[in-house]
Coordinates of C-alpha atoms and ligand atoms in Angstrom, one line a residue:
Chain A
M1 CA -15.0 -42.1 89.2
A2 CA -13.9 -38.6 88.8
Q3 CA -10.5 -39.7 88.4
Q4 CA -11.4 -41.9 85.5
L5 CA -13.0 -39.1 83.8
T6 CA -10.1 -36.8 84.0
A7 CA -7.4 -39.3 83.3
P8 CA -7.7 -39.3 79.6
A9 CA -7.6 -35.5 79.5
S10 CA -4.4 -35.2 81.4
E11 CA -2.7 -37.9 79.2
P12 CA -0.1 -36.1 77.0
L13 CA -0.9 -36.0 73.4
V14 CA 2.7 -36.8 72.3
R15 CA 5.1 -39.0 74.2
M16 CA 8.6 -39.4 72.9
E17 CA 10.2 -42.2 75.0
H18 CA 13.9 -43.3 75.2
I19 CA 14.9 -41.9 72.0
D20 CA 18.2 -42.7 70.6
K21 CA 19.5 -41.0 67.4
T22 CA 23.0 -41.1 65.8
F23 CA 23.8 -39.5 62.3
N24 CA 26.5 -41.2 60.2
A25 CA 27.1 -44.0 63.0
G26 CA 30.5 -45.6 62.6
S27 CA 32.0 -42.9 60.2
V28 CA 34.2 -39.9 61.0
N29 CA 31.2 -37.6 60.8
E30 CA 29.3 -39.4 63.5
V31 CA 27.0 -37.3 65.4
V32 CA 25.5 -38.8 68.6
L33 CA 22.6 -36.3 69.0
F34 CA 20.0 -38.2 71.4
Q35 CA 20.6 -40.6 74.1
D36 CA 17.5 -41.6 76.0
F37 CA 15.8 -38.5 75.1
N38 CA 12.1 -38.1 76.5
L39 CA 9.6 -35.5 75.8
Q40 CA 6.0 -35.2 76.4
I41 CA 3.5 -32.6 75.0
A42 CA 0.4 -32.0 76.8
R43 CA -3.0 -31.8 74.9
G44 CA -3.7 -28.2 74.0
S45 CA -0.4 -26.7 74.8
F46 CA 1.8 -24.4 72.7
V47 CA 5.4 -25.1 73.0
T48 CA 8.1 -22.9 71.8
V49 CA 11.5 -24.5 71.3
V50 CA 14.8 -22.6 71.2
G51 CA 18.5 -23.6 71.3
S52 CA 21.8 -23.2 69.7
N53 CA 22.6 -24.4 65.9
G54 CA 22.8 -28.2 65.9
S55 CA 21.3 -28.7 69.1
G56 CA 18.6 -31.0 67.6
K57 CA 15.5 -28.8 67.3
T58 CA 14.9 -29.8 63.7
T59 CA 15.6 -33.4 64.2
I60 CA 12.9 -33.5 67.0
L61 CA 10.4 -32.3 64.6
N62 CA 11.7 -34.8 61.8
L63 CA 11.4 -37.7 64.2
L64 CA 7.8 -36.6 65.1
C65 CA 6.8 -36.1 61.5
G66 CA 8.6 -39.3 60.4
S67 CA 10.9 -37.8 58.0
L68 CA 13.6 -39.5 59.9
P69 CA 13.5 -42.8 61.6
V70 CA 14.4 -43.1 65.3
D71 CA 17.3 -45.6 66.1
S72 CA 15.6 -46.9 69.2
G73 CA 12.7 -45.8 71.5
S74 CA 9.1 -45.1 70.7
I75 CA 6.8 -42.2 69.7
Y76 CA 3.2 -42.1 70.8
M77 CA 0.5 -39.8 69.5
N78 CA -2.9 -39.9 71.0
H79 CA -2.3 -43.4 72.3
R80 CA -1.0 -44.7 68.9
D81 CA 2.3 -46.0 68.6
I82 CA 3.5 -44.1 65.5
T83 CA 7.2 -45.1 65.7
K84 CA 7.0 -47.0 62.5
M85 CA 4.4 -45.1 60.6
K86 CA 5.5 -43.4 57.3
E87 CA 5.7 -39.7 57.0
Y88 CA 2.8 -39.2 54.6
E89 CA 0.5 -41.4 56.9
R90 CA 1.4 -39.2 59.8
S91 CA 0.5 -36.2 57.8
R92 CA -3.2 -36.9 58.3
F93 CA -3.0 -35.8 62.0
V94 CA 0.2 -33.8 62.0
G95 CA 0.4 -30.5 60.1
R96 CA 3.8 -28.8 59.3
V97 CA 5.0 -25.4 58.1
F98 CA 8.6 -25.3 57.2
Q99 CA 11.3 -22.6 57.2
D100 CA 11.5 -22.5 53.6
P101 CA 8.4 -20.7 52.2
A102 CA 8.5 -22.8 49.2
A103 CA 7.9 -26.0 51.0
G104 CA 4.5 -25.7 52.3
T105 CA 2.6 -24.8 49.2
C106 CA 2.7 -26.0 45.6
P107 CA 4.2 -23.2 43.4
S108 CA 2.8 -24.4 40.2
L109 CA -0.9 -24.5 41.2
T110 CA -3.2 -21.6 42.0
I111 CA -4.2 -20.6 45.6
L112 CA -7.6 -22.1 44.7
E113 CA -6.1 -25.6 43.8
N114 CA -3.6 -25.5 46.6
M115 CA -6.6 -25.1 49.1
A116 CA -8.7 -27.5 47.3
L117 CA -6.1 -30.2 47.6
A118 CA -5.5 -29.4 51.3
D119 CA -9.2 -29.5 51.8
K120 CA -9.4 -33.2 50.8
K121 CA -6.3 -34.2 52.8
G122 CA -6.4 -37.8 53.8
G123 CA -9.3 -38.4 51.5
H124 CA -9.4 -40.3 48.2
F125 CA -7.7 -38.5 45.2
L126 CA -9.5 -40.1 42.1
L127 CA -11.2 -38.6 39.2
Q128 CA -13.5 -36.3 41.1
P129 CA -13.3 -32.5 39.9
G130 CA -10.2 -31.1 41.4
V131 CA -11.9 -27.9 42.6
E132 CA -15.2 -28.0 44.2
R133 CA -16.9 -24.7 43.2
K134 CA -19.2 -24.6 45.9
R135 CA -16.3 -24.6 48.5
T136 CA -14.7 -21.2 47.0
A137 CA -16.8 -19.0 49.4
Y138 CA -15.3 -21.0 52.4
Y139 CA -11.8 -20.8 51.0
Q140 CA -12.1 -16.9 50.5
E141 CA -13.4 -16.4 54.0
Q142 CA -10.6 -18.4 55.4
L143 CA -8.2 -16.2 53.2
S144 CA -9.6 -13.0 54.3
Q145 CA -8.8 -13.9 57.9
L146 CA -5.2 -13.4 56.8
H147 CA -5.7 -9.7 55.8
M148 CA -3.4 -9.9 52.8
G149 CA -6.0 -9.6 50.1
L150 CA -5.5 -13.1 48.9
E151 CA -9.2 -13.8 48.8
D152 CA -9.4 -11.8 45.5
K153 CA -6.5 -13.8 44.1
L154 CA -7.7 -17.3 44.0
G155 CA -6.6 -17.9 40.5
I156 CA -3.0 -16.8 40.5
Q157 CA -0.2 -19.2 41.1
V158 CA 1.2 -19.5 44.4
G159 CA 4.8 -19.4 42.9
S160 CA 4.3 -15.6 42.3
L161 CA 3.3 -14.9 46.0
S162 CA 5.8 -13.3 48.4
G163 CA 7.4 -15.3 51.0
G164 CA 5.1 -13.8 53.7
Q165 CA 2.0 -14.4 51.8
R166 CA 3.2 -18.0 51.0
Q167 CA 3.9 -18.8 54.7
A168 CA 0.6 -17.4 55.7
L169 CA -1.1 -19.5 53.2
A170 CA 1.0 -22.7 54.3
L171 CA -0.4 -22.0 57.7
L172 CA -4.0 -22.2 56.6
I173 CA -3.2 -25.2 54.5
A174 CA -1.6 -27.1 57.1
T175 CA -4.6 -26.5 59.6
M176 CA -7.4 -26.9 56.9
T177 CA -8.5 -30.2 58.0
P178 CA -8.6 -31.1 61.8
I179 CA -5.1 -32.0 63.0
E180 CA -3.9 -33.2 66.4
L181 CA -0.4 -31.5 66.4
L182 CA 1.0 -28.5 64.3
I183 CA 4.7 -28.3 63.8
L184 CA 6.4 -25.0 62.9
D185 CA 10.1 -25.0 62.2
E186 CA 11.5 -21.4 62.2
H187 CA 8.5 -20.6 59.9
T188 CA 9.2 -16.8 60.1
A189 CA 12.9 -17.0 59.6
A190 CA 12.9 -16.4 56.0
L191 CA 10.7 -13.3 56.3
D192 CA 11.4 -9.6 56.9
P193 CA 10.5 -8.3 60.4
R194 CA 7.0 -7.0 59.6
S195 CA 5.9 -10.1 57.7
S196 CA 7.3 -12.4 60.5
E197 CA 5.3 -10.3 63.0
T198 CA 2.3 -10.7 60.8
V199 CA 2.7 -14.5 60.4
M200 CA 3.3 -15.0 64.0
Q201 CA 0.0 -13.1 64.7
I202 CA -1.7 -15.4 62.2
T203 CA -0.2 -18.4 64.0
R204 CA -1.4 -17.4 67.4
H205 CA -4.9 -16.9 65.7
V206 CA -4.9 -20.2 64.0
V207 CA -3.7 -22.0 67.1
E208 CA -6.1 -20.4 69.4
E209 CA -9.2 -20.6 67.2
K210 CA -8.7 -24.2 66.1
K211 CA -7.4 -25.4 69.5
I212 CA -4.5 -27.1 68.0
T213 CA -1.5 -28.4 70.1
A214 CA 1.5 -26.8 68.5
L215 CA 5.3 -27.0 68.7
M216 CA 7.1 -24.1 67.3
V217 CA 10.9 -23.8 66.9
T218 CA 12.3 -20.3 66.7
H219 CA 15.6 -18.4 67.0
N220 CA 13.7 -15.4 68.0
L221 CA 13.7 -15.5 71.7
K222 CA 11.2 -12.7 72.0
F223 CA 8.8 -14.8 70.0
A224 CA 9.6 -17.8 72.2
A225 CA 8.9 -15.7 75.3
D226 CA 5.8 -14.0 74.2
Y227 CA 4.1 -16.9 72.4
G228 CA 2.9 -20.3 73.9
D229 CA 2.5 -21.6 77.4
R230 CA 5.6 -23.8 77.5
L231 CA 9.3 -23.0 76.6
I232 CA 12.0 -25.5 76.1
M233 CA 15.8 -24.7 75.4
M234 CA 17.7 -27.4 73.7
H235 CA 21.4 -27.8 73.9
R236 CA 23.5 -30.7 72.4
G237 CA 20.5 -33.0 72.2
Q238 CA 19.3 -32.3 75.8
M239 CA 16.7 -30.2 77.2
V240 CA 18.5 -27.6 79.5
L241 CA 15.4 -25.5 80.3
D242 CA 11.7 -26.4 80.4
M243 CA 9.3 -24.0 81.9
V244 CA 5.5 -24.3 82.0
G245 CA 2.6 -21.9 82.7
A246 CA 3.3 -19.3 85.4
E247 CA 6.8 -20.1 85.4
K248 CA 7.0 -19.2 81.7
D249 CA 4.7 -16.2 82.1
N250 CA 7.1 -14.6 84.7
L251 CA 10.1 -15.3 82.5
E252 CA 12.1 -12.3 81.8
I253 CA 13.6 -11.9 78.2
R254 CA 16.7 -10.9 79.9
S255 CA 17.2 -14.1 81.8
L256 CA 16.4 -16.1 78.7
T257 CA 19.0 -14.3 76.7
D258 CA 21.6 -14.9 79.6
K259 CA 20.9 -18.6 79.5
F260 CA 21.0 -18.7 75.8
N261 CA 24.5 -16.9 75.9
E262 CA 25.8 -19.3 78.5
I263 CA 25.2 -22.4 76.2
S264 CA 26.4 -20.6 73.2
I265 CA 29.7 -19.9 74.8
E266 CA 30.0 -23.5 75.7
D267 CA 29.8 -24.0 72.0
G268 CA 32.3 -21.6 71.3
N269 CA 29.9 -19.2 69.1
Chain B
M1 CA 2.2 -28.2 -5.8
D2 CA 1.1 -31.8 -5.7
I3 CA 4.4 -32.8 -4.0
F4 CA 4.0 -29.9 -1.5
L5 CA 0.5 -30.9 -0.6
G6 CA 1.7 -34.5 -0.3
L7 CA 4.5 -33.5 2.2
L8 CA 2.0 -31.5 4.1
Q9 CA -0.3 -34.3 4.4
V10 CA 2.6 -36.7 5.7
I11 CA 3.8 -34.0 8.2
L12 CA 0.4 -33.5 9.6
R13 CA -0.4 -37.0 9.7
E14 CA 2.7 -38.1 11.5
G15 CA 2.6 -35.0 13.6
F16 CA -0.7 -35.9 15.1
I17 CA 0.2 -39.5 15.6
Y18 CA 3.7 -38.7 17.2
G19 CA 1.8 -35.9 18.9
I20 CA 0.1 -38.4 21.2
M21 CA 3.6 -39.4 22.4
A22 CA 4.6 -35.7 22.9
V23 CA 1.6 -35.4 25.3
G24 CA 2.7 -38.6 27.1
V25 CA 6.2 -37.1 27.4
Y26 CA 4.8 -33.6 28.4
I27 CA 3.3 -35.6 31.4
T28 CA 6.5 -37.3 32.4
Y29 CA 8.9 -34.6 31.6
K30 CA 7.2 -31.3 32.5
V31 CA 4.5 -32.3 35.0
L32 CA 6.4 -35.0 36.9
D33 CA 9.9 -33.5 36.0
F34 CA 10.9 -37.0 35.4
P35 CA 13.6 -37.5 32.3
D36 CA 11.9 -40.8 31.2
L37 CA 14.1 -42.9 28.7
T38 CA 11.5 -45.8 28.6
V39 CA 9.9 -44.0 25.9
D40 CA 12.4 -45.5 23.4
G41 CA 11.2 -48.9 24.2
S42 CA 7.5 -48.2 25.0
F43 CA 7.0 -46.8 21.4
P44 CA 8.1 -50.0 19.5
L45 CA 6.1 -51.9 22.2
G46 CA 3.1 -50.2 21.1
M47 CA 3.9 -50.9 17.5
C48 CA 4.7 -54.6 18.0
T49 CA 1.6 -55.0 20.2
A50 CA -0.5 -53.6 17.4
A51 CA 1.0 -55.8 14.9
A52 CA 0.6 -59.1 16.9
L53 CA -3.2 -58.3 17.8
I54 CA -4.3 -57.2 14.5
S55 CA -2.4 -60.2 12.7
A56 CA -4.4 -62.3 15.2
G57 CA -7.7 -60.8 14.1
V58 CA -8.3 -58.5 17.1
N59 CA -10.4 -55.3 16.7
P60 CA -8.1 -52.5 16.0
W61 CA -9.7 -50.2 18.6
L62 CA -9.1 -52.9 21.2
A63 CA -5.6 -53.2 20.1
C64 CA -5.1 -49.4 21.0
L65 CA -6.4 -50.1 24.5
V66 CA -4.0 -53.2 24.9
S67 CA -1.1 -51.2 23.6
F68 CA -2.0 -48.4 26.2
A69 CA -2.0 -51.0 29.0
A70 CA 1.3 -52.6 27.8
G71 CA 3.0 -49.1 27.6
A72 CA 1.5 -48.3 31.1
A73 CA 2.8 -51.6 32.5
A74 CA 6.3 -50.7 31.2
G75 CA 6.0 -47.2 32.7
A76 CA 5.0 -48.9 36.0
V77 CA 8.2 -51.0 36.0
T78 CA 10.3 -48.0 35.4
G79 CA 8.4 -46.3 38.4
L80 CA 8.9 -49.2 40.7
L81 CA 12.6 -49.3 39.9
H82 CA 12.8 -45.7 40.8
V83 CA 10.6 -45.4 43.8
K84 CA 11.0 -48.8 45.5
L85 CA 14.7 -49.8 44.6
H86 CA 15.9 -46.2 44.7
I87 CA 17.5 -46.5 41.2
T88 CA 18.0 -43.0 39.5
D89 CA 15.4 -41.7 37.2
L90 CA 17.7 -42.0 34.1
L91 CA 19.1 -45.5 34.8
S92 CA 15.5 -46.9 35.5
G93 CA 14.4 -45.8 32.2
I94 CA 17.6 -47.4 30.2
L95 CA 16.9 -50.7 32.1
V96 CA 13.3 -50.9 31.2
M97 CA 14.2 -49.7 27.6
T98 CA 16.8 -52.4 27.2
A99 CA 14.5 -55.0 28.7
L100 CA 11.8 -54.0 26.4
Y101 CA 13.8 -54.9 23.3
S102 CA 13.5 -58.5 24.2
V103 CA 9.9 -58.1 25.1
N104 CA 9.3 -56.6 21.5
M105 CA 11.3 -59.6 20.0
V106 CA 9.2 -62.0 21.9
I107 CA 6.0 -60.2 20.8
T108 CA 7.0 -60.1 17.1
M109 CA 8.4 -63.7 17.3
D110 CA 12.0 -62.7 16.4
R111 CA 11.1 -60.6 13.3
G112 CA 12.4 -57.1 13.0
V113 CA 9.8 -55.8 10.9
V114 CA 6.1 -57.2 11.0
P115 CA 3.9 -56.2 8.0
F116 CA 0.1 -56.8 8.4
Y117 CA -1.2 -55.5 5.1
D118 CA -4.9 -55.3 4.2
L119 CA -6.1 -56.2 7.6
P120 CA -8.7 -54.1 9.4
T121 CA -7.1 -51.1 11.2
I122 CA -8.6 -47.8 12.5
F123 CA -7.5 -46.1 9.3
N124 CA -9.1 -48.5 6.9
S125 CA -12.1 -49.7 8.7
G126 CA -15.3 -47.9 10.3
L127 CA -15.0 -44.3 10.5
G128 CA -11.2 -44.2 9.2
G129 CA -12.4 -46.2 6.3
A130 CA -15.3 -43.9 5.5
L131 CA -12.9 -40.9 5.8
H132 CA -10.4 -42.4 3.6
T133 CA -12.9 -43.3 0.8
T134 CA -14.4 -39.7 0.8
L135 CA -11.3 -37.6 1.4
D136 CA -8.4 -40.0 0.2
Q137 CA -5.0 -38.9 2.0
W138 CA -6.8 -36.2 3.8
G139 CA -8.9 -38.9 5.5
W140 CA -6.0 -40.4 7.2
V141 CA -4.8 -36.9 8.3
L142 CA -8.3 -36.4 9.7
M143 CA -8.4 -39.7 11.5
A144 CA -4.9 -39.0 13.1
L145 CA -6.2 -35.6 14.1
I146 CA -9.3 -37.2 15.8
V147 CA -7.3 -39.6 17.7
C148 CA -4.8 -37.0 18.8
M149 CA -7.4 -34.5 19.9
V150 CA -9.5 -37.0 21.8
V151 CA -6.2 -38.1 23.7
K152 CA -5.3 -34.4 24.4
L153 CA -8.9 -33.6 25.6
L154 CA -8.8 -36.6 27.9
V155 CA -5.5 -35.6 29.4
D156 CA -6.6 -32.0 29.8
L157 CA -9.7 -33.3 31.8
Y158 CA -7.6 -35.7 33.8
L159 CA -5.2 -32.8 34.9
K160 CA -7.9 -31.1 36.4
T161 CA -9.3 -33.8 38.5
R162 CA -8.2 -34.3 42.1
S163 CA -5.7 -37.0 41.1
G164 CA -4.7 -34.9 38.1
L165 CA -4.0 -31.9 40.6
L166 CA -2.0 -34.1 42.9
L167 CA 0.1 -35.3 39.9
R168 CA 1.0 -31.8 39.0
A169 CA 1.8 -31.0 42.7
S170 CA 4.1 -34.1 42.9
G171 CA 6.2 -32.9 40.0
S172 CA 6.6 -29.4 41.6
N173 CA 6.8 -30.1 45.5
A174 CA 6.9 -33.7 46.7
Q175 CA 6.7 -32.5 50.3
F176 CA 3.4 -30.9 49.5
V177 CA 2.1 -34.2 48.4
I178 CA 3.4 -35.8 51.7
S179 CA 1.7 -33.1 53.6
Q180 CA -1.7 -34.1 52.1
G181 CA -1.2 -37.5 53.3
K182 CA -0.3 -39.1 50.0
N183 CA 2.8 -41.0 48.8
P184 CA 4.6 -39.0 46.1
G185 CA 6.2 -42.3 44.9
T186 CA 2.6 -43.6 43.9
M187 CA 2.1 -40.5 42.0
K188 CA 5.3 -40.7 40.1
I189 CA 4.5 -44.3 39.2
L190 CA 1.0 -43.2 38.1
G191 CA 2.5 -40.5 35.8
L192 CA 5.0 -42.9 34.3
M193 CA 2.2 -45.2 33.5
I194 CA 0.2 -42.5 31.7
G195 CA 3.1 -41.2 30.0
N196 CA 4.3 -44.6 28.6
G197 CA 0.7 -45.6 28.0
L198 CA 0.3 -42.8 25.7
T199 CA 3.7 -43.4 24.0
A200 CA 2.7 -47.1 23.2
L201 CA -0.7 -45.9 22.1
S202 CA 1.2 -43.4 19.7
G203 CA 3.3 -46.4 18.2
C204 CA 0.1 -48.5 17.9
V205 CA -1.7 -45.7 15.9
L206 CA 1.4 -45.3 13.5
A207 CA 1.8 -49.2 13.0
Q208 CA -2.0 -49.2 12.1
Q209 CA -1.4 -46.3 9.7
K210 CA 1.7 -48.0 8.1
E211 CA 0.2 -51.4 8.4
S212 CA 3.5 -52.6 9.6
A213 CA 5.6 -52.5 12.9
D214 CA 9.4 -52.0 13.0
I215 CA 11.1 -53.0 16.2
A216 CA 14.1 -50.5 15.6
S217 CA 11.5 -47.5 15.4
G218 CA 12.2 -46.5 19.0
T219 CA 15.6 -45.0 18.7
G220 CA 15.3 -41.3 18.9
M221 CA 11.8 -41.1 20.4
V222 CA 12.9 -39.7 23.8
V223 CA 14.8 -37.0 21.9
M224 CA 12.0 -36.3 19.4
S225 CA 9.2 -35.9 22.0
L226 CA 11.4 -33.8 24.4
A227 CA 12.1 -31.7 21.6
A228 CA 8.5 -31.3 20.8
V229 CA 7.6 -30.3 24.1
I230 CA 10.4 -27.8 24.3
I231 CA 9.8 -26.2 20.9
G232 CA 6.2 -26.0 21.6
E233 CA 6.6 -24.1 24.9
A234 CA 9.3 -22.0 23.4
V235 CA 7.2 -20.9 20.4
L236 CA 3.6 -20.8 21.9
G237 CA 4.2 -21.0 25.7
R238 CA 3.0 -17.4 26.0
V239 CA -0.3 -17.9 24.2
K240 CA -2.5 -17.9 27.1
W241 CA -5.4 -20.0 25.9
M242 CA -3.1 -22.8 24.6
K243 CA -2.8 -25.8 26.9
P244 CA 0.7 -27.2 27.2
T245 CA -0.7 -30.5 25.7
L246 CA -1.7 -28.6 22.5
T247 CA 1.7 -26.8 22.4
A248 CA 3.5 -30.2 22.7
I249 CA 1.5 -31.4 19.7
I250 CA 2.0 -28.4 17.6
G251 CA 5.8 -28.7 18.6
M252 CA 5.8 -32.1 17.2
I253 CA 4.4 -31.0 13.9
L254 CA 7.1 -28.2 13.7
Y255 CA 9.8 -30.7 14.5
R256 CA 8.5 -33.0 11.8
T257 CA 8.4 -30.0 9.4
C258 CA 12.0 -29.4 10.0
L259 CA 13.1 -33.2 9.5
T260 CA 10.9 -33.4 6.3
A261 CA 12.6 -30.1 5.0
A262 CA 15.9 -31.7 5.6
M263 CA 15.2 -34.7 3.9
Q264 CA 13.5 -32.9 0.9
M265 CA 16.8 -30.9 0.6
G266 CA 18.5 -34.3 -0.3
M267 CA 20.0 -35.3 3.0
D268 CA 20.9 -38.8 3.3
T269 CA 18.4 -40.9 5.7
N270 CA 21.4 -42.2 7.5
Y271 CA 22.0 -38.7 8.9
L272 CA 18.4 -38.5 10.2
K273 CA 19.0 -39.4 13.8
M274 CA 21.8 -37.1 14.0
L275 CA 19.7 -34.4 12.7
M276 CA 17.0 -35.3 15.4
S277 CA 19.6 -34.5 18.0
I278 CA 21.0 -31.5 16.4
I279 CA 17.4 -29.9 16.1
F280 CA 16.7 -30.7 19.8
V281 CA 20.0 -29.1 21.0
A282 CA 19.0 -26.1 18.8
A283 CA 15.5 -26.1 20.2
L284 CA 16.9 -26.2 23.8
V285 CA 19.4 -23.5 23.4
A286 CA 16.7 -21.2 21.6
S287 CA 14.2 -21.8 24.4
R288 CA 16.6 -21.0 27.2
A289 CA 17.4 -17.8 25.4
A290 CA 13.8 -17.1 25.1
S291 CA 12.9 -17.9 28.8
G292 CA 15.9 -16.0 30.0
R293 CA 14.3 -12.9 28.6
G294 CA 10.7 -13.7 29.6
K295 CA 10.9 -15.0 33.1
H296 CA 11.8 -12.9 36.1
N297 CA 10.5 -15.0 39.0
G298 CA 13.3 -17.3 39.2
T299 CA 11.8 -20.5 40.5
A300 CA 15.0 -22.6 40.5
V301 CA 14.9 -25.0 37.8
D302 CA 18.1 -26.8 37.1
R303 CA 18.2 -26.5 33.4
T304 CA 21.2 -28.8 33.0
R305 CA 18.9 -31.6 34.0
I306 CA 17.3 -33.1 30.9
Ligands
LIG401 N1 20.1 -35.8 58.0 C1 21.1 -35.6 58.6 N2 22.3 -36.2 58.5 C2 23.3 -36.1 59.1 N3 23.4 -35.4 60.3 C3 22.3 -34.6 60.5 C4 21.1 -34.7 59.7 N4 20.3 -34.0 60.4 C5 20.8 -33.5 61.5 N5 22.2 -33.8 61.6 C6 23.0 -33.4 62.6 O1 22.2 -33.4 63.8 C7 22.6 -32.2 64.6 C8 21.3 -31.5 65.0 O2 20.6 -30.9 63.8 P1 19.4 -30.1 63.8 O3 19.2 -29.9 62.4 O4 18.5 -30.9 64.6 O5 19.8 -28.9 64.6 P2 19.0 -27.5 65.0 O6 18.7 -27.4 66.4 O7 17.6 -27.6 64.1 O8 19.9 -26.5 64.3 P3 19.5 -25.1 63.8 O9 19.3 -24.1 64.7 O10 20.9 -24.8 63.0 O11 18.5 -25.2 62.7 C9 23.6 -31.4 63.7 O12 25.0 -31.7 64.2 C10 23.4 -32.0 62.5 O13 24.6 -31.9 61.7
LIG402 MG1 16.9 -26.4 62.5

């Protein structure tokens, strides 16, 4: 009986099973990236992913989001087989923040309009008023948590915000409606050190407050070690390191750097 | 003086009528960022539909609605070719524009010009008729103004709805639309339907005013309406309270003024279409110079993509 109650909770949220992925198959540019790749992500975990250039980090995210199709294998999320689901259909339960600050928000709309659209994600977009005035107080309260003063700038176009401000806003937008998985692809890489620190703190705050399962790719080994409860290192389409819980907590940044250098030397970088 | 007033009437009347098309092209070109060539076919489609329906005794307002629907259908085909069959935006438009030539021939039963004099139109019956009786030529100008403004206001209202916001988003960041769980392809098709619906409506209203439809009237419509949008934005883009729909309409009036001026100076009508292109290029170059001075936040817009 007790087993039955706990079983669903320990069931992983995401299962990538026997994934194969080859780019430009049959041409001179052929890249065989994944062969029988498997990854499970536990519900409520915060996974950081590091690895050399071209090791397949972004591709994992693209396969999860549906921006790229798998060649073979299956992807399950929350018991559903989402392998064939379109990217925009998956968006209802997968939120994503990109490396490019321009990707996660709409530059020609105002902050208010961006949030109003995100607020209705997955709903019907018909002839209702675009912005519900009575929701603005809620938006302002959300924005004030960023401590960037954006709550007083609801009417300005997002295109005129700084990269850091846009990434912070993109985080809010991606998590505005309840989602099952948050995907972050080097979302601080385009920011200066201070803004990236700020955005990382906001990330942690949002993930903890909303209890979201998160998968974060980063090139910053310090962030990878400091944040999250599981760390994966990728190399040529394979997981070469996978540390969870206490093992990760005890991880020294030194040994992580050593391991990283080891695989990089293999690549000749 | 009379000649001058007469010209002013023609410029304003036609400016407002073609202005409806400029609003449509504003939606495809500016909001959706889609260079839509279907317009050269959907404009005469609206004219021919009006001629066929009114000759058959259909209510002129109903003819307007049907023309809009016909144009929207043409836009939908362009959108489907582009979104579902992955044909480039320019080519999709060219394909539908070409096919529409046959459609228009069928509608007019192989006639190049279809007059329908002395049948009820929105200009000589009901409100339009009353205006014409009291104000003569200015009545037609007023009628054109009313139709144009109603269209403009409806479009402004639409762009503030949830669907309208998403349409605007799909033109500037398709990934954002995907992230909101919607298919940006669907929004493209919707935008093309609105744009070509308005273009056909513009053709329908012009046909009713002239009481005649011309199957060859489509040539140059893309160029003319793009020029209107660009001129309007260059001249009035910085006036805060003016919506881009209004600047497109005013741009159209300015463009028609240039054309009329050239004709008055004795230019041969055979050169009209060439002049349309020349003014377009001039407007484009001038607007680039203007925006080069004004804009600092370089949101990457590829200006070679027209
Ligand atoms: N759309 C694509 N078409 C062709 N090849 C691709 C495509 N996407 C990825 N690849 C190839 O797959 C490999 C993995 O790329 P991926 O972007 O996943 O690496 P990454 O780990 O994110 O690297 P980086 O750290 O540079 O972002 C690379 O060799 C890349 O060239
Ligand atoms: Mg990457």
